[in-house]
PDB file of C-alpha atoms in Angstrom:
ATOM      1  CA  MET Y   1      85.435  63.891  93.682  1.00 89.00           C
ATOM      2  CA  LYS Y   2      85.316  66.767  96.079  1.00 97.00           C
ATOM      3  CA  ALA Y   3      87.299  67.324  99.138  1.00 98.00           C
ATOM      4  CA  TYR Y   4      86.053  68.013 102.665  1.00 98.00           C
ATOM      5  CA  ILE Y   5      87.352  68.644 106.048  1.00 97.00           C
ATOM      6  CA  LYS Y   6      85.804  65.840 108.138  1.00 97.00           C
ATOM      7  CA  ASP Y   7      87.400  66.570 111.667  1.00 97.00           C
ATOM      8  CA  ILE Y   8      90.215  68.368 113.423  1.00 98.00           C
ATOM      9  CA  THR Y   9      91.818  67.606 116.773  1.00 98.00           C
ATOM     10  CA  VAL Y  10      94.279  69.878 118.777  1.00 98.00           C
ATOM     11  CA  THR Y  11      96.692  69.261 121.406  1.00 98.00           C
ATOM     12  CA  TYR Y  12      98.642  71.812 123.676  1.00 98.00           C
ATOM     13  CA  PRO Y  13     101.597  71.253 125.765  1.00 96.00           C
ATOM     14  CA  SER Y  14     101.042  71.029 129.520  1.00 92.00           C
ATOM     15  CA  ARG Y  15     102.995  74.195 130.526  1.00 96.00           C
ATOM     16  CA  ILE Y  16     100.995  77.339 130.554  1.00 97.00           C
ATOM     17  CA  ILE Y  17     102.709  80.796 130.749  1.00 97.00           C
ATOM     18  CA  THR Y  18     100.683  83.767 131.654  1.00 97.00           C
ATOM     19  CA  ASN Y  19     101.048  87.269 130.898  1.00 97.00           C
ATOM     20  CA  ASP Y  20     102.200  87.792 134.525  1.00 97.00           C
ATOM     21  CA  ASP Y  21     104.866  85.051 134.301  1.00 96.00           C
ATOM     22  CA  LEU Y  22     106.299  87.191 131.347  1.00 95.00           C
ATOM     23  CA  VAL Y  23     106.198  90.417 133.463  1.00 95.00           C
ATOM     24  CA  ASN Y  24     107.889  88.736 136.241  1.00 95.00           C
ATOM     25  CA  ASN Y  25     110.734  87.557 133.985  1.00 92.00           C
ATOM     26  CA  GLY Y  26     111.304  90.908 132.801  1.00 91.00           C
ATOM     27  CA  CYS Y  27     108.843  91.928 130.065  1.00 92.00           C
ATOM     28  CA  GLN Y  28     108.428  95.758 130.137  1.00 89.00           C
ATOM     29  CA  TRP Y  29     104.642  95.838 129.354  1.00 91.00           C
ATOM     30  CA  SER Y  30     102.247  95.078 132.054  1.00 95.00           C
ATOM     31  CA  ALA Y  31      99.990  91.936 131.871  1.00 95.00           C
ATOM     32  CA  SER Y  32      97.062  94.153 131.114  1.00 95.00           C
ATOM     33  CA  GLN Y  33      98.853  96.043 128.361  1.00 94.00           C
ATOM     34  CA  ILE Y  34      99.657  92.606 126.625  1.00 95.00           C
ATOM     35  CA  ARG Y  35      96.204  91.465 126.922  1.00 95.00           C
ATOM     36  CA  SER Y  36      94.805  94.698 125.394  1.00 93.00           C
ATOM     37  CA  LYS Y  37      97.417  95.137 122.705  1.00 91.00           C
ATOM     38  CA  ILE Y  38      97.963  91.529 121.506  1.00 94.00           C
ATOM     39  CA  GLY Y  39      94.762  89.911 122.648  1.00 96.00           C
ATOM     40  CA  VAL Y  40      96.738  87.203 124.573  1.00 97.00           C
ATOM     41  CA  ALA Y  41      96.212  86.414 128.382  1.00 97.00           C
ATOM     42  CA  SER Y  42      98.135  82.938 128.372  1.00 97.00           C
ATOM     43  CA  ARG Y  43      99.901  80.522 125.969  1.00 97.00           C
ATOM     44  CA  HIS Y  44     101.212  77.057 126.103  1.00 98.00           C
ATOM     45  CA  TYR Y  45     104.957  76.227 126.163  1.00 97.00           C
ATOM     46  CA  CYS Y  46     106.628  72.910 125.657  1.00 96.00           C
ATOM     47  CA  THR Y  47     108.471  71.062 128.426  1.00 95.00           C
ATOM     48  CA  GLU Y  48     111.674  69.501 127.694  1.00 93.00           C
ATOM     49  CA  LYS Y  49     110.066  66.237 126.925  1.00 94.00           C
ATOM     50  CA  GLU Y  50     107.569  67.670 124.407  1.00 96.00           C
ATOM     51  CA  SER Y  51     108.229  68.582 120.899  1.00 95.00           C
ATOM     52  CA  SER Y  52     106.584  69.392 117.529  1.00 95.00           C
ATOM     53  CA  LEU Y  53     106.913  65.598 116.921  1.00 96.00           C
ATOM     54  CA  THR Y  54     105.363  64.508 120.212  1.00 97.00           C
ATOM     55  CA  LEU Y  55     102.524  67.120 119.930  1.00 97.00           C
ATOM     56  CA  GLY Y  56     102.010  66.076 116.394  1.00 97.00           C
ATOM     57  CA  VAL Y  57     101.683  62.316 117.352  1.00 97.00           C
ATOM     58  CA  GLN Y  58      99.200  63.249 120.118  1.00 98.00           C
ATOM     59  CA  ALA Y  59      96.972  65.260 117.854  1.00 98.00           C
ATOM     60  CA  THR Y  60      96.868  62.594 115.126  1.00 98.00           C
ATOM     61  CA  LYS Y  61      96.431  59.743 117.598  1.00 97.00           C
ATOM     62  CA  GLN Y  62      93.346  61.596 119.084  1.00 97.00           C
ATOM     63  CA  LEU Y  63      91.966  61.960 115.338  1.00 97.00           C
ATOM     64  CA  LEU Y  64      92.546  58.261 114.642  1.00 97.00           C
ATOM     65  CA  ILE Y  65      90.790  57.158 117.645  1.00 97.00           C
ATOM     66  CA  LYS Y  66      87.682  58.935 116.611  1.00 96.00           C
ATOM     67  CA  TYR Y  67      87.863  57.330 113.110  1.00 95.00           C
ATOM     68  CA  PRO Y  68      89.218  53.752 113.642  1.00 94.00           C
ATOM     69  CA  ASP Y  69      87.749  52.499 110.445  1.00 93.00           C
ATOM     70  CA  ILE Y  70      89.658  54.944 108.486  1.00 92.00           C
ATOM     71  CA  THR Y  71      93.214  54.111 109.794  1.00 92.00           C
ATOM     72  CA  ASP Y  72      93.802  51.617 107.254  1.00 94.00           C
ATOM     73  CA  SER Y  73      92.938  53.726 104.399  1.00 96.00           C
ATOM     74  CA  ILE Y  74      94.926  56.726 105.032  1.00 97.00           C
ATOM     75  CA  ASP Y  75      96.945  57.395 101.984  1.00 95.00           C
ATOM     76  CA  HIS Y  76      98.806  60.603 102.755  1.00 98.00           C
ATOM     77  CA  ILE Y  77     100.334  62.403 105.431  1.00 98.00           C
ATOM     78  CA  LEU Y  78     101.202  66.071 105.219  1.00 98.00           C
ATOM     79  CA  PHE Y  79     103.130  67.458 108.061  1.00 98.00           C
ATOM     80  CA  SER Y  80     104.355  71.036 108.608  1.00 96.00           C
ATOM     81  CA  THR Y  81     106.377  72.695 111.163  1.00 94.00           C
ATOM     82  CA  LEU Y  82     109.185  75.198 111.362  1.00 90.00           C
ATOM     83  CA  VAL Y  83     110.705  73.540 114.628  1.00 88.00           C
ATOM     84  CA  HIS Y  84     111.964  70.014 113.529  1.00 85.00           C
ATOM     85  CA  ASP Y  85     113.192  67.647 116.153  1.00 86.00           C
ATOM     86  CA  HIS Y  86     116.129  66.899 113.972  1.00 84.00           C
ATOM     87  CA  PHE Y  87     117.280  68.143 110.552  1.00 81.00           C
ATOM     88  CA  MET Y  88     117.282  64.668 109.079  1.00 82.00           C
ATOM     89  CA  LEU Y  89     114.000  63.292 110.705  1.00 86.00           C
ATOM     90  CA  ASN Y  90     111.028  62.864 108.370  1.00 94.00           C
ATOM     91  CA  THR Y  91     108.276  63.618 111.113  1.00 95.00           C
ATOM     92  CA  ALA Y  92     105.542  62.440 108.828  1.00 97.00           C
ATOM     93  CA  ALA Y  93     107.260  58.999 108.310  1.00 97.00           C
ATOM     94  CA  TYR Y  94     107.791  58.773 112.044  1.00 95.00           C
ATOM     95  CA  ILE Y  95     104.146  59.434 112.574  1.00 96.00           C
ATOM     96  CA  GLN Y  96     103.365  56.654 110.198  1.00 97.00           C
ATOM     97  CA  LYS Y  97     105.371  54.005 112.075  1.00 96.00           C
ATOM     98  CA  THR Y  98     104.264  55.275 115.557  1.00 96.00           C
ATOM     99  CA  LEU Y  99     100.542  54.985 114.867  1.00 96.00           C
ATOM    100  CA  ASN Y 100     100.933  51.790 112.683  1.00 95.00           C
ATOM    101  CA  LEU Y 101      99.346  53.437 109.452  1.00 96.00           C
ATOM    102  CA  PRO Y 102      99.658  51.749 106.046  1.00 94.00           C
ATOM    103  CA  GLU Y 103     103.097  51.364 104.443  1.00 96.00           C
ATOM    104  CA  ASN Y 104     101.918  52.453 101.127  1.00 96.00           C
ATOM    105  CA  VAL Y 105     101.193  55.871 102.633  1.00 97.00           C
ATOM    106  CA  VAL Y 106     102.813  58.940 101.043  1.00 98.00           C
ATOM    107  CA  ALA Y 107     104.577  60.852 104.248  1.00 98.00           C
ATOM    108  CA  VAL Y 108     105.811  64.277 103.590  1.00 97.00           C
ATOM    109  CA  ASP Y 109     107.207  66.957 105.683  1.00 96.00           C
ATOM    110  CA  PHE Y 110     106.784  70.838 104.712  1.00 95.00           C
ATOM    111  CA  LYS Y 111     108.733  73.845 106.231  1.00 90.00           C
ATOM    112  CA  LEU Y 112     105.808  76.252 106.335  1.00 89.00           C
ATOM    113  CA  GLY Y 113     104.766  79.034 108.709  1.00 86.00           C
ATOM    114  CA  CYS Y 114     101.775  80.885 109.331  1.00 91.00           C
ATOM    115  CA  SER Y 115     100.292  80.272 105.780  1.00 92.00           C
ATOM    116  CA  GLY Y 116     101.095  76.596 105.990  1.00 94.00           C
ATOM    117  CA  TYR Y 117      97.690  75.231 106.753  1.00 97.00           C
ATOM    118  CA  ILE Y 118      95.799  76.569 103.656  1.00 97.00           C
ATOM    119  CA  THR Y 119      98.967  75.438 101.600  1.00 97.00           C
ATOM    120  CA  LEU Y 120      98.637  71.877 102.913  1.00 98.00           C
ATOM    121  CA  LEU Y 121      94.857  72.016 102.426  1.00 98.00           C
ATOM    122  CA  SER Y 122      95.122  73.098  98.841  1.00 98.00           C
ATOM    123  CA  ILE Y 123      97.432  70.079  98.197  1.00 98.00           C
ATOM    124  CA  ALA Y 124      95.131  67.757  99.790  1.00 98.00           C
ATOM    125  CA  LYS Y 125      92.170  69.242  97.658  1.00 98.00           C
ATOM    126  CA  ALA Y 126      94.071  68.582  94.524  1.00 98.00           C
ATOM    127  CA  LEU Y 127      95.035  64.952  95.293  1.00 98.00           C
ATOM    128  CA  ILE Y 128      91.459  64.142  96.282  1.00 98.00           C
ATOM    129  CA  GLU Y 129      89.843  65.859  93.083  1.00 97.00           C
ATOM    130  CA  SER Y 130      92.265  63.983  91.105  1.00 97.00           C
ATOM    131  CA  ASN Y 131      91.278  60.684  92.574  1.00 97.00           C
ATOM    132  CA  THR Y 132      95.033  60.388  93.629  1.00 97.00           C
ATOM    133  CA  ALA Y 133      93.861  60.050  97.359  1.00 97.00           C
ATOM    134  CA  LYS Y 134      90.747  59.663  99.578  1.00 97.00           C
ATOM    135  CA  ASN Y 135      91.708  60.199 103.119  1.00 98.00           C
ATOM    136  CA  ILE Y 136      94.674  62.587 103.826  1.00 98.00           C
ATOM    137  CA  LEU Y 137      96.107  63.529 107.375  1.00 98.00           C
ATOM    138  CA  VAL Y 138      97.233  67.226 107.342  1.00 98.00           C
ATOM    139  CA  ILE Y 139      99.034  67.748 110.589  1.00 98.00           C
ATOM    140  CA  THR Y 140     100.591  70.974 111.847  1.00 98.00           C
ATOM    141  CA  ALA Y 141     102.807  71.469 114.962  1.00 97.00           C
ATOM    142  CA  ASP Y 142     104.935  74.333 115.946  1.00 94.00           C
ATOM    143  CA  THR Y 143     106.919  74.649 119.124  1.00 95.00           C
ATOM    144  CA  TYR Y 144     108.395  78.318 118.865  1.00 91.00           C
ATOM    145  CA  SER Y 145     109.186  78.527 122.738  1.00 92.00           C
ATOM    146  CA  LYS Y 146     112.078  76.127 122.035  1.00 91.00           C
ATOM    147  CA  VAL Y 147     113.815  78.721 119.693  1.00 87.00           C
ATOM    148  CA  LEU Y 148     112.682  82.047 121.138  1.00 84.00           C
ATOM    149  CA  ALA Y 149     115.545  84.203 122.365  1.00 80.00           C
ATOM    150  CA  LYS Y 150     115.478  84.252 126.424  1.00 79.00           C
ATOM    151  CA  ASN Y 151     114.807  87.981 126.737  1.00 79.00           C
ATOM    152  CA  ASP Y 152     112.921  88.589 123.326  1.00 81.00           C
ATOM    153  CA  PHE Y 153     109.601  89.549 124.702  1.00 84.00           C
ATOM    154  CA  HIS Y 154     108.609  90.893 121.069  1.00 82.00           C
ATOM    155  CA  THR Y 155     107.928  87.322 120.378  1.00 86.00           C
ATOM    156  CA  GLN Y 156     107.328  85.714 123.684  1.00 90.00           C
ATOM    157  CA  THR Y 157     104.116  87.797 124.348  1.00 91.00           C
ATOM    158  CA  ILE Y 158     102.757  86.618 120.961  1.00 93.00           C
ATOM    159  CA  PHE Y 159     103.454  83.111 120.354  1.00 94.00           C
ATOM    160  CA  GLY Y 160     102.551  79.751 121.770  1.00 96.00           C
ATOM    161  CA  ASP Y 161     102.975  75.934 121.131  1.00 97.00           C
ATOM    162  CA  SER Y 162     100.276  73.512 119.666  1.00 98.00           C
ATOM    163  CA  ALA Y 163      99.676  70.952 117.246  1.00 98.00           C
ATOM    164  CA  THR Y 164      96.586  69.901 115.204  1.00 98.00           C
ATOM    165  CA  ALA Y 165      95.608  66.973 112.981  1.00 98.00           C
ATOM    166  CA  SER Y 166      92.986  67.413 110.312  1.00 98.00           C
ATOM    167  CA  LEU Y 167      91.247  64.626 108.341  1.00 98.00           C
ATOM    168  CA  VAL Y 168      90.534  65.616 104.748  1.00 98.00           C
ATOM    169  CA  SER Y 169      88.416  63.086 102.913  1.00 98.00           C
ATOM    170  CA  THR Y 170      85.903  62.599 100.173  1.00 97.00           C
ATOM    171  CA  GLU Y 171      83.040  63.466 102.782  1.00 96.00           C
ATOM    172  CA  GLY Y 172      82.878  65.688 105.685  1.00 95.00           C
ATOM    173  CA  VAL Y 173      81.373  68.823 107.498  1.00 93.00           C
ATOM    174  CA  TYR Y 174      83.065  71.437 105.267  1.00 95.00           C
ATOM    175  CA  LYS Y 175      83.803  71.316 101.398  1.00 96.00           C
ATOM    176  CA  ILE Y 176      87.029  73.110 100.348  1.00 97.00           C
ATOM    177  CA  THR Y 177      85.809  75.001  97.266  1.00 96.00           C
ATOM    178  CA  LYS Y 178      88.604  77.277  96.276  1.00 94.00           C
ATOM    179  CA  CYS Y 179      92.221  78.088  97.542  1.00 95.00           C
ATOM    180  CA  SER Y 180      94.224  80.880  96.094  1.00 95.00           C
ATOM    181  CA  SER Y 181      98.115  81.657  97.101  1.00 94.00           C
ATOM    182  CA  GLY Y 182     101.117  84.059  96.449  1.00 92.00           C
ATOM    183  CA  THR Y 183     104.668  84.383  97.510  1.00 90.00           C
ATOM    184  CA  ASP Y 184     107.251  87.238  97.648  1.00 85.00           C
ATOM    185  CA  GLY Y 185     110.558  86.066  98.435  1.00 76.00           C
ATOM    186  CA  THR Y 186     111.617  89.606  99.882  1.00 71.00           C
ATOM    187  CA  GLY Y 187     110.860  88.225 103.339  1.00 61.00           C
ATOM    188  CA  SER Y 188     113.208  85.433 103.080  1.00 60.00           C
ATOM    189  CA  HIS Y 189     115.769  87.707 101.205  1.00 55.00           C
ATOM    190  CA  ILE Y 190     115.781  90.013 104.083  1.00 59.00           C
ATOM    191  CA  HIS Y 191     115.919  87.257 106.955  1.00 54.00           C
ATOM    192  CA  ALA Y 192     118.829  85.599 105.039  1.00 50.00           C
ATOM    193  CA  LYS Y 193     120.723  88.970 105.169  1.00 52.00           C
ATOM    194  CA  ARG Y 194     119.982  89.727 108.806  1.00 53.00           C
ATOM    195  CA  ILE Y 195     121.415  86.522 109.897  1.00 50.00           C
ATOM    196  CA  GLY Y 196     124.578  86.735 107.701  1.00 54.00           C
ATOM    197  CA  ILE Y 197     123.728  84.078 105.221  1.00 50.00           C
ATOM    198  CA  GLU Y 198     124.375  86.730 102.417  1.00 50.00           C
ATOM    199  CA  GLY Y 199     125.379  90.345 101.778  1.00 51.00           C
ATOM    200  CA  ASP Y 200     125.701  93.416 103.759  1.00 50.00           C
ATOM    201  CA  TYR Y 201     123.354  93.698 106.682  1.00 45.00           C
ATOM    202  CA  GLY Y 202     124.433  96.753 108.479  1.00 46.00           C
ATOM    203  CA  TYR Y 203     121.116  98.436 108.654  1.00 45.00           C
ATOM    204  CA  LEU Y 204     120.322  96.238 111.721  1.00 45.00           C
ATOM    205  CA  ASN Y 205     120.346  99.106 114.208  1.00 42.00           C
ATOM    206  CA  MET Y 206     116.416  99.113 113.809  1.00 42.00           C
ATOM    207  CA  TYR Y 207     116.543  95.783 115.766  1.00 46.00           C
ATOM    208  CA  ASP Y 208     118.121  94.482 119.061  1.00 49.00           C
ATOM    209  CA  MET Y 209     121.099  92.513 117.683  1.00 50.00           C
ATOM    210  CA  GLU Y 210     121.004  90.193 120.887  1.00 53.00           C
ATOM    211  CA  HIS Y 211     118.021  88.166 119.423  1.00 51.00           C
ATOM    212  CA  VAL Y 212     119.505  87.987 115.855  1.00 57.00           C
ATOM    213  CA  SER Y 213     120.972  84.609 115.141  1.00 59.00           C
ATOM    214  CA  LYS Y 214     120.650  81.331 113.318  1.00 57.00           C
ATOM    215  CA  GLU Y 215     119.596  79.431 116.109  1.00 64.00           C
ATOM    216  CA  ASN Y 216     116.679  81.698 117.534  1.00 64.00           C
ATOM    217  CA  PHE Y 217     113.321  82.458 116.045  1.00 68.00           C
ATOM    218  CA  TYR Y 218     112.570  86.202 115.801  1.00 65.00           C
ATOM    219  CA  MET Y 219     110.365  88.590 114.186  1.00 66.00           C
ATOM    220  CA  VAL Y 220     110.653  92.364 113.103  1.00 67.00           C
ATOM    221  CA  GLY Y 221     107.038  93.252 113.758  1.00 64.00           C
ATOM    222  CA  GLU Y 222     107.354  96.490 111.696  1.00 73.00           C
ATOM    223  CA  GLU Y 223     108.447  94.647 108.593  1.00 78.00           C
ATOM    224  CA  ILE Y 224     105.535  91.892 108.760  1.00 82.00           C
ATOM    225  CA  PHE Y 225     103.059  94.599 109.409  1.00 82.00           C
ATOM    226  CA  ASP Y 226     104.417  96.497 106.305  1.00 86.00           C
ATOM    227  CA  PHE Y 227     103.911  93.348 104.503  1.00 86.00           C
ATOM    228  CA  VAL Y 228     100.452  92.518 105.754  1.00 87.00           C
ATOM    229  CA  SER Y 229      98.937  96.018 105.201  1.00 91.00           C
ATOM    230  CA  SER Y 230     100.391  96.274 101.766  1.00 92.00           C
ATOM    231  CA  LYS Y 231      99.460  92.969 100.299  1.00 93.00           C
ATOM    232  CA  ILE Y 232      96.466  91.277 102.207  1.00 95.00           C
ATOM    233  CA  PRO Y 233      93.622  93.898 102.039  1.00 96.00           C
ATOM    234  CA  GLY Y 234      93.740  94.070  98.180  1.00 96.00           C
ATOM    235  CA  PHE Y 235      94.477  90.344  97.845  1.00 97.00           C
ATOM    236  CA  MET Y 236      91.554  89.518  99.954  1.00 97.00           C
ATOM    237  CA  LYS Y 237      89.210  91.894  98.350  1.00 96.00           C
ATOM    238  CA  THR Y 238      89.620  90.154  95.187  1.00 95.00           C
ATOM    239  CA  PHE Y 239      89.034  86.798  96.832  1.00 96.00           C
ATOM    240  CA  ILE Y 240      85.994  87.686  98.547  1.00 94.00           C
ATOM    241  CA  ASN Y 241      84.436  89.337  95.473  1.00 91.00           C
ATOM    242  CA  GLU Y 242      84.946  86.341  93.495  1.00 88.00           C
ATOM    243  CA  GLU Y 243      83.504  84.365  96.254  1.00 81.00           C
ATOM    244  CA  ASN Y 244      80.410  86.776  96.065  1.00 68.00           C
ATOM    245  CA  SER Y 245      80.476  86.820  99.970  1.00 56.00           C
ATOM    246  CA  VAL Y 246      80.860  90.628 100.530  1.00 55.00           C
ATOM    247  CA  SER Y 247      77.344  91.003 101.990  1.00 57.00           C
ATOM    248  CA  ASP Y 248      76.430  87.480 102.790  1.00 72.00           C
ATOM    249  CA  ALA Y 249      75.442  87.308 106.614  1.00 75.00           C
ATOM    250  CA  GLY Y 250      76.055  83.734 106.723  1.00 84.00           C
ATOM    251  CA  THR Y 251      79.741  84.039 105.771  1.00 93.00           C
ATOM    252  CA  LEU Y 252      82.391  83.786 108.637  1.00 95.00           C
ATOM    253  CA  TYR Y 253      85.866  85.187 108.157  1.00 96.00           C
ATOM    254  CA  LEU Y 254      88.686  83.580 109.621  1.00 97.00           C
ATOM    255  CA  PHE Y 255      92.219  85.017 109.200  1.00 98.00           C
ATOM    256  CA  HIS Y 256      95.565  83.528 110.800  1.00 97.00           C
ATOM    257  CA  GLN Y 257      95.462  84.482 114.291  1.00 97.00           C
ATOM    258  CA  ALA Y 258      98.656  86.764 114.355  1.00 95.00           C
ATOM    259  CA  ASN Y 259      97.611  89.205 116.927  1.00 95.00           C
ATOM    260  CA  GLN Y 260      94.645  91.341 117.954  1.00 95.00           C
ATOM    261  CA  TYR Y 261      95.827  94.589 116.735  1.00 94.00           C
ATOM    262  CA  MET Y 262      96.604  93.260 113.172  1.00 95.00           C
ATOM    263  CA  LEU Y 263      93.458  91.233 112.832  1.00 97.00           C
ATOM    264  CA  ASN Y 264      91.362  94.291 113.857  1.00 96.00           C
ATOM    265  CA  TYR Y 265      93.256  96.418 111.222  1.00 96.00           C
ATOM    266  CA  LEU Y 266      92.496  93.884 108.515  1.00 97.00           C
ATOM    267  CA  ARG Y 267      88.875  93.675 109.419  1.00 97.00           C
ATOM    268  CA  LYS Y 268      88.382  97.537 109.301  1.00 97.00           C
ATOM    269  CA  LYS Y 269      90.275  97.821 106.079  1.00 96.00           C
ATOM    270  CA  LEU Y 270      87.949  95.005 104.385  1.00 96.00           C
ATOM    271  CA  GLU Y 271      84.875  96.413 106.132  1.00 95.00           C
ATOM    272  CA  ILE Y 272      83.858  93.103 107.465  1.00 95.00           C
ATOM    273  CA  PRO Y 273      81.392  93.146 110.232  1.00 94.00           C
ATOM    274  CA  LYS Y 274      82.606  92.386 113.769  1.00 94.00           C
ATOM    275  CA  GLU Y 275      80.206  89.715 114.324  1.00 93.00           C
ATOM    276  CA  GLN Y 276      81.370  87.720 111.294  1.00 94.00           C
ATOM    277  CA  PHE Y 277      85.108  88.117 112.058  1.00 96.00           C
ATOM    278  CA  TYR Y 278      86.488  85.383 114.286  1.00 95.00           C
ATOM    279  CA  ILE Y 279      89.175  86.358 116.941  1.00 95.00           C
ATOM    280  CA  ASP Y 280      90.167  83.884 119.705  1.00 92.00           C
ATOM    281  CA  LEU Y 281      93.668  84.458 120.866  1.00 94.00           C
ATOM    282  CA  GLU Y 282      93.253  84.674 124.567  1.00 95.00           C
ATOM    283  CA  THR Y 283      94.491  81.348 125.862  1.00 96.00           C
ATOM    284  CA  SER Y 284      96.712  80.072 122.911  1.00 96.00           C
ATOM    285  CA  GLY Y 285      98.487  83.016 121.444  1.00 96.00           C
ATOM    286  CA  ASN Y 286      99.671  82.992 117.954  1.00 95.00           C
ATOM    287  CA  THR Y 287     100.320  79.392 116.967  1.00 97.00           C
ATOM    288  CA  SER Y 288     101.498  79.684 113.611  1.00 94.00           C
ATOM    289  CA  THR Y 289     100.451  77.285 111.037  1.00 95.00           C
ATOM    290  CA  SER Y 290      98.123  75.786 113.754  1.00 97.00           C
ATOM    291  CA  SER Y 291      96.068  78.986 114.341  1.00 97.00           C
ATOM    292  CA  ILE Y 292      93.504  78.351 111.618  1.00 98.00           C
ATOM    293  CA  PRO Y 293      92.727  74.620 112.231  1.00 98.00           C
ATOM    294  CA  ILE Y 294      92.530  75.595 116.149  1.00 97.00           C
ATOM    295  CA  ALA Y 295      89.747  78.015 115.268  1.00 96.00           C
ATOM    296  CA  LEU Y 296      88.236  75.787 112.757  1.00 96.00           C
ATOM    297  CA  ASN Y 297      87.940  72.868 115.459  1.00 95.00           C
ATOM    298  CA  LYS Y 298      85.986  75.200 117.764  1.00 92.00           C
ATOM    299  CA  ILE Y 299      83.686  76.221 114.679  1.00 90.00           C
ATOM    300  CA  LEU Y 300      83.228  72.493 113.559  1.00 87.00           C
ATOM    301  CA  LYS Y 301      81.924  71.809 117.065  1.00 82.00           C
ATOM    302  CA  LYS Y 302      79.119  74.287 116.407  1.00 77.00           C
ATOM    303  CA  PRO Y 303      78.880  74.750 112.517  1.00 65.00           C
ATOM    304  CA  ILE Y 304      76.633  77.823 112.274  1.00 74.00           C
ATOM    305  CA  ALA Y 305      78.411  79.289 109.380  1.00 86.00           C
ATOM    306  CA  GLN Y 306      77.344  78.312 105.884  1.00 90.00           C
ATOM    307  CA  LYS Y 307      80.607  79.548 104.387  1.00 94.00           C
ATOM    308  CA  ILE Y 308      84.079  80.412 105.825  1.00 95.00           C
ATOM    309  CA  ILE Y 309      86.610  82.488 104.245  1.00 96.00           C
ATOM    310  CA  CYS Y 310      90.014  81.806 105.576  1.00 97.00           C
ATOM    311  CA  CYS Y 311      93.055  83.888 105.214  1.00 98.00           C
ATOM    312  CA  GLY Y 312      96.813  82.837 105.958  1.00 97.00           C
ATOM    313  CA  PHE Y 313      99.839  85.138 105.785  1.00 94.00           C
ATOM    314  CA  GLY Y 314     103.394  85.045 107.149  1.00 85.00           C
ATOM    315  CA  GLY Y 315     107.127  84.726 106.707  1.00 77.00           C
ATOM    316  CA  GLY Y 316     108.578  84.504 103.296  1.00 75.00           C
ATOM    317  CA  TYR Y 317     106.499  86.305 102.564  1.00 88.00           C
ATOM    318  CA  CYS Y 318     103.589  84.154 101.903  1.00 91.00           C
ATOM    319  CA  TRP Y 319      99.907  84.525 101.740  1.00 94.00           C
ATOM    320  CA  ASN Y 320      96.830  82.448 100.791  1.00 97.00           C
ATOM    321  CA  ALA Y 321      92.988  82.184 101.107  1.00 97.00           C
ATOM    322  CA  MET Y 322      90.443  79.384 101.223  1.00 97.00           C
ATOM    323  CA  ALA Y 323      86.777  79.085 100.805  1.00 97.00           C
ATOM    324  CA  LEU Y 324      84.820  76.471 102.889  1.00 96.00           C
ATOM    325  CA  GLU Y 325      81.238  75.582 102.448  1.00 94.00           C
ATOM    326  CA  ARG Y 326      79.195  73.727 104.921  1.00 91.00           C
ATOM    327  CA  ASN Y 327      78.007  70.312 103.556  1.00 84.00           C
TER     328      ASN Y 327
END
């Protein structure tokens, strides 16, 4: 039994924040500087009534409307977010009840960031290939706008809110052929020290302490870039070589849509032709664990690539790769 991505749906919040909006609120960069450096012109932010839960429900509902015959045969719901509506809420279970999915479904929440989508697909792949499941909902939703510090334009310029729902099944458009992952807990260790969970964190003069708290999401870009630049090129070279896709013109490379500068850096380090490397941040920004499925949703509508090599990377530190082949 093989695992396939059958379809993907995407939901955005109704509120749109442009670069001009950020400049008017105090961002020191101009709107054109944000666009040229990060690759983002606008992003979606939640309203007070929108959340990871509501967006996740919307994306899943859209998917099930397209496949009503599968609704009664969904056997797993895998949901990922870093911004839960409540610390005790099992969002996957809430989605099961809200959308009247079978009671024998396995509903699990994951706390994953930018590498989360590939992690969930690797789990779905294993479940299907072991004949444990046939139809799996993989749902991603992140609403960082709710936890960004008010004046932290390091993050406000980059991130946007969104949700996606993927149907992973025994048939579909792209077969999941291979997944590979890695973890180095250094990132979590540094973060724990920085917010005072453990140890001495007196070295924080490198970052504006106003944004450092247990309540806010924040990011030290220099540290993330150091991690990405030291780990991802070597990891992906090995993965690409094993997939024999180095010189394959039919291969499309889709990396987590972190920001334009980082993506161009990785493309050049890996010597990937520009026309085979996917970048599309302009109207959504970095949507964390949803960035890869958002891109795949666009690709699925016009599946011209025979093979897609995906790469996720983010906080933790965590990284992974996935190979897809068109059916």
